[in-house]
Coordinates of N, CA and C in Angstrom, one line a residue:
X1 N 18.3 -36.0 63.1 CA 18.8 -36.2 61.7 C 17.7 -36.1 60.7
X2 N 16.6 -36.8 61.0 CA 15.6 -36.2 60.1 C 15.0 -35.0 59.9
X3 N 14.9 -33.9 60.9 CA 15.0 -32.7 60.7 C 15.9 -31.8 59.8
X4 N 17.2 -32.3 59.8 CA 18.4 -31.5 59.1 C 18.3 -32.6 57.3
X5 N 17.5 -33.4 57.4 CA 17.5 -33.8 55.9 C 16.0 -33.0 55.3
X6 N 15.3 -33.3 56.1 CA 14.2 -32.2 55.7 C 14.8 -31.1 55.4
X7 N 15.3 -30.1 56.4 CA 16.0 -28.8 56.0 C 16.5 -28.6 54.9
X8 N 17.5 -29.7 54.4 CA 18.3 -29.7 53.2 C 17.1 -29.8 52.0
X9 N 16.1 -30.9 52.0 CA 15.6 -31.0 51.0 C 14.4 -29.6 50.5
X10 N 14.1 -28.9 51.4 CA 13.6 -27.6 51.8 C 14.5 -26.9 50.7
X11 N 15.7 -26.4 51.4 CA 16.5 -25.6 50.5 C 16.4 -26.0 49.4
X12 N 16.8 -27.3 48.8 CA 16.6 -27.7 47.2 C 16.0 -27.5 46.9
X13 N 14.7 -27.7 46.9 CA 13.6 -27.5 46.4 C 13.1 -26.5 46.0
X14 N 13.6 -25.1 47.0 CA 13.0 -24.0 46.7 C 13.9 -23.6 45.2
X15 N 15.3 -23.8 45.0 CA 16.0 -23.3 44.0 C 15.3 -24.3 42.7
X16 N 14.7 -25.7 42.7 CA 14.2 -26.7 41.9 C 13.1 -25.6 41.6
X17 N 11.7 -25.2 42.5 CA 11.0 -24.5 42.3 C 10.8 -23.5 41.4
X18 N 11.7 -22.1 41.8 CA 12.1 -21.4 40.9 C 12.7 -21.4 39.7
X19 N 13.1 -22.5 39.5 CA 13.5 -22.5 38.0 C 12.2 -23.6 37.4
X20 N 11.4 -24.1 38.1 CA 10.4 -24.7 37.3 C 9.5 -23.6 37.0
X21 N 9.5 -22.4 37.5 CA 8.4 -21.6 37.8 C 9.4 -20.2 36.5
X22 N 10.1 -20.5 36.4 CA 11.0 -20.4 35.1 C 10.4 -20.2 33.5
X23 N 11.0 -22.1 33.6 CA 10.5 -22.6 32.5 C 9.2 -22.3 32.1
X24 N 8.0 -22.3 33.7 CA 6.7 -22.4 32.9 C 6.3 -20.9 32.2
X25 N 7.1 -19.8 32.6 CA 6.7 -18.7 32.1 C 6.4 -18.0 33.2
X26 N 6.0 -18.3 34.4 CA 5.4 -17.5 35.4 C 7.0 -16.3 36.1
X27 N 8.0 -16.9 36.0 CA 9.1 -15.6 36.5 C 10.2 -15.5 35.1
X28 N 10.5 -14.6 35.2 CA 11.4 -13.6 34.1 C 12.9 -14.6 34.5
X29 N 13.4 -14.8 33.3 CA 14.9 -15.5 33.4 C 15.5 -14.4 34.4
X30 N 15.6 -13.5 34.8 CA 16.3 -12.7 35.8 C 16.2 -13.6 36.8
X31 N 15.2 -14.2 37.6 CA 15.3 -14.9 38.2 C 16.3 -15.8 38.8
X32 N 16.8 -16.1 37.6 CA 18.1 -16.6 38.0 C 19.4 -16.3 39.3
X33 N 18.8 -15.0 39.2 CA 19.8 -14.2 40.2 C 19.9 -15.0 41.4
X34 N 19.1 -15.8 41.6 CA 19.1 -16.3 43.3 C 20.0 -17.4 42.9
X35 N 20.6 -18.0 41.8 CA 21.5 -19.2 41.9 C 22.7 -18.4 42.3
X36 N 23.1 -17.2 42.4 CA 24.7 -16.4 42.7 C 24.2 -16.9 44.3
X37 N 23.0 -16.9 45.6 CA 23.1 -17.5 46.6 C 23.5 -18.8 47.2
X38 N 23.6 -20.0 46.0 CA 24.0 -20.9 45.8 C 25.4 -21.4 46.7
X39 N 26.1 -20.6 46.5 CA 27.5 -20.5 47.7 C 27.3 -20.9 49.1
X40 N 26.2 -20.1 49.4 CA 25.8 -19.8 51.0 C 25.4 -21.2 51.2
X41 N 24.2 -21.8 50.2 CA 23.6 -22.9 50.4 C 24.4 -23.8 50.6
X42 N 25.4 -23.8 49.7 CA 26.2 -24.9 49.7 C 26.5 -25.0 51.1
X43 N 27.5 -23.9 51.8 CA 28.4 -23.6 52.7 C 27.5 -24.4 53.8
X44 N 26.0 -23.7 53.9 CA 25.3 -23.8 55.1 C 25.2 -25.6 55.3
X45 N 25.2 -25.9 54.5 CA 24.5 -27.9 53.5 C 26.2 -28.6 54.2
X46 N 27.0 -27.8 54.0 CA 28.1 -28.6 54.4 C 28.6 -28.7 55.8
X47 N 28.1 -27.3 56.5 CA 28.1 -27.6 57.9 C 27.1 -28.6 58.6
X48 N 26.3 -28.5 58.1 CA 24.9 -29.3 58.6 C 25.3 -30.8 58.6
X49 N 26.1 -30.9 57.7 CA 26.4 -32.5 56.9 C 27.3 -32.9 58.2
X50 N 27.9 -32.0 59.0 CA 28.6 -32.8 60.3 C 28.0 -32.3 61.6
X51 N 27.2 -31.1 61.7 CA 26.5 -30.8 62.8 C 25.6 -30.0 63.4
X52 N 24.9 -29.5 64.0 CA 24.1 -28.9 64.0 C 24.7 -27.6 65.0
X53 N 25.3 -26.8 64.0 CA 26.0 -25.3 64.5 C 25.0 -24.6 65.3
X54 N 25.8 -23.7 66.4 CA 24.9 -23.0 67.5 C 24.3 -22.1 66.6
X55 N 24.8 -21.4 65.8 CA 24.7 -20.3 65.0 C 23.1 -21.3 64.0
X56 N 22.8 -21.8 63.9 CA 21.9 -22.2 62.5 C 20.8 -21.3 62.1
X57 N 20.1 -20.7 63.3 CA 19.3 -20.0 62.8 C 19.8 -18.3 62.1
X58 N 20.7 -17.7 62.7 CA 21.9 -17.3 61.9 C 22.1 -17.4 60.7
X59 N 23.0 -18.9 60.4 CA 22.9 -19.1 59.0 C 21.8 -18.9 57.9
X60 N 20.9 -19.8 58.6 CA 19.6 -19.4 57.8 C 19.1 -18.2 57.4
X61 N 18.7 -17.7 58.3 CA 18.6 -16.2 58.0 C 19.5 -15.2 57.0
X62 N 20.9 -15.8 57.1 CA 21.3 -14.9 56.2 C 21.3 -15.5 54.5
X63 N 21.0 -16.9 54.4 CA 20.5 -17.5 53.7 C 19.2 -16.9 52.7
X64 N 18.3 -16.9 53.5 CA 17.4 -16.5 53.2 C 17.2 -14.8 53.1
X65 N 18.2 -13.9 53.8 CA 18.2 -12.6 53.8 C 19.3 -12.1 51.8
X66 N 19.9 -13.5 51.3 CA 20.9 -13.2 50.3 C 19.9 -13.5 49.2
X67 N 19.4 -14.6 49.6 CA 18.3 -15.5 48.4 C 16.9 -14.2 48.1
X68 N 16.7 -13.9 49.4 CA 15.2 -12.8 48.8 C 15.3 -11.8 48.2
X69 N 17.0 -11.2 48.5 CA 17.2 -10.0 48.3 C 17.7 -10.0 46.7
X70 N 17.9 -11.7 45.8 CA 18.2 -11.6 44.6 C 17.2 -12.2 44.0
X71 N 15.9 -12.4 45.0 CA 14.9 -12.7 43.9 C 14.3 -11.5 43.5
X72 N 14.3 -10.5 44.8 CA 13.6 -9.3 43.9 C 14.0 -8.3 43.1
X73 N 15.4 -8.7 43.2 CA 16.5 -7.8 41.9 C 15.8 -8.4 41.0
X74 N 15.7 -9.8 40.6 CA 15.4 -10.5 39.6 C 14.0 -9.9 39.2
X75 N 13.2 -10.0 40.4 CA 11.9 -9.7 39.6 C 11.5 -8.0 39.2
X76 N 12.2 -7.5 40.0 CA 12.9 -5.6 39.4 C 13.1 -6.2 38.0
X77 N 14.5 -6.5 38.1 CA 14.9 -5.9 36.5 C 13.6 -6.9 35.8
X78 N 13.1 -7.9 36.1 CA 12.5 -8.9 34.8 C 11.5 -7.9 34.6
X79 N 11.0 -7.0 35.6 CA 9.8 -6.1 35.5 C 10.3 -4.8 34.4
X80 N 11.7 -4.3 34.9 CA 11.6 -3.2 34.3 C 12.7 -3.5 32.6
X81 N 13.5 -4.4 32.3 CA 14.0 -5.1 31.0 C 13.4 -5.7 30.7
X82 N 12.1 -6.5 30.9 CA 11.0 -7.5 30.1 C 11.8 -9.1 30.2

């Protein structure tokens, strides 16, 4: 159980992160794009919440294959729209 609360607070964090890293100026409000992954997180946070699915590493991965893939739209366009 302490593993899967670590996990959860992992995920938070990184979305906490990126928008601190936002605010300070260091990434382009495009950035944002990774809250449209938000869904997944949720989904993945809710199965966890009752068990630890065969699939997890699975989930994760696709987690983290939706989340990278809209951070660097984000940082595309913040690069090429300012």
């Amino acid at each position: 159980r302490l593993a899967i609360k670590l996990y959860r607070s992992l995920v938070v964090i990184i979305y906490i992160w990126t928008a601190l890293l936002i605010i300070l100026g260091q990434l382009s409000p495009w950035s944002l794009l990774v809250l449209l992954s938000l869904p997944v997180a949720y989904q993945l946070m809710a199965v966890l919440r009752q068990e630890m699915p065969q699939d997890a590493d699975a989930r994760t991965a696709q987690l983290d294959a939706v989340f990278g893939a809209l951070f660097i739209i984000g940082l595309i366009l913040g690069r090429c729209l300012g």
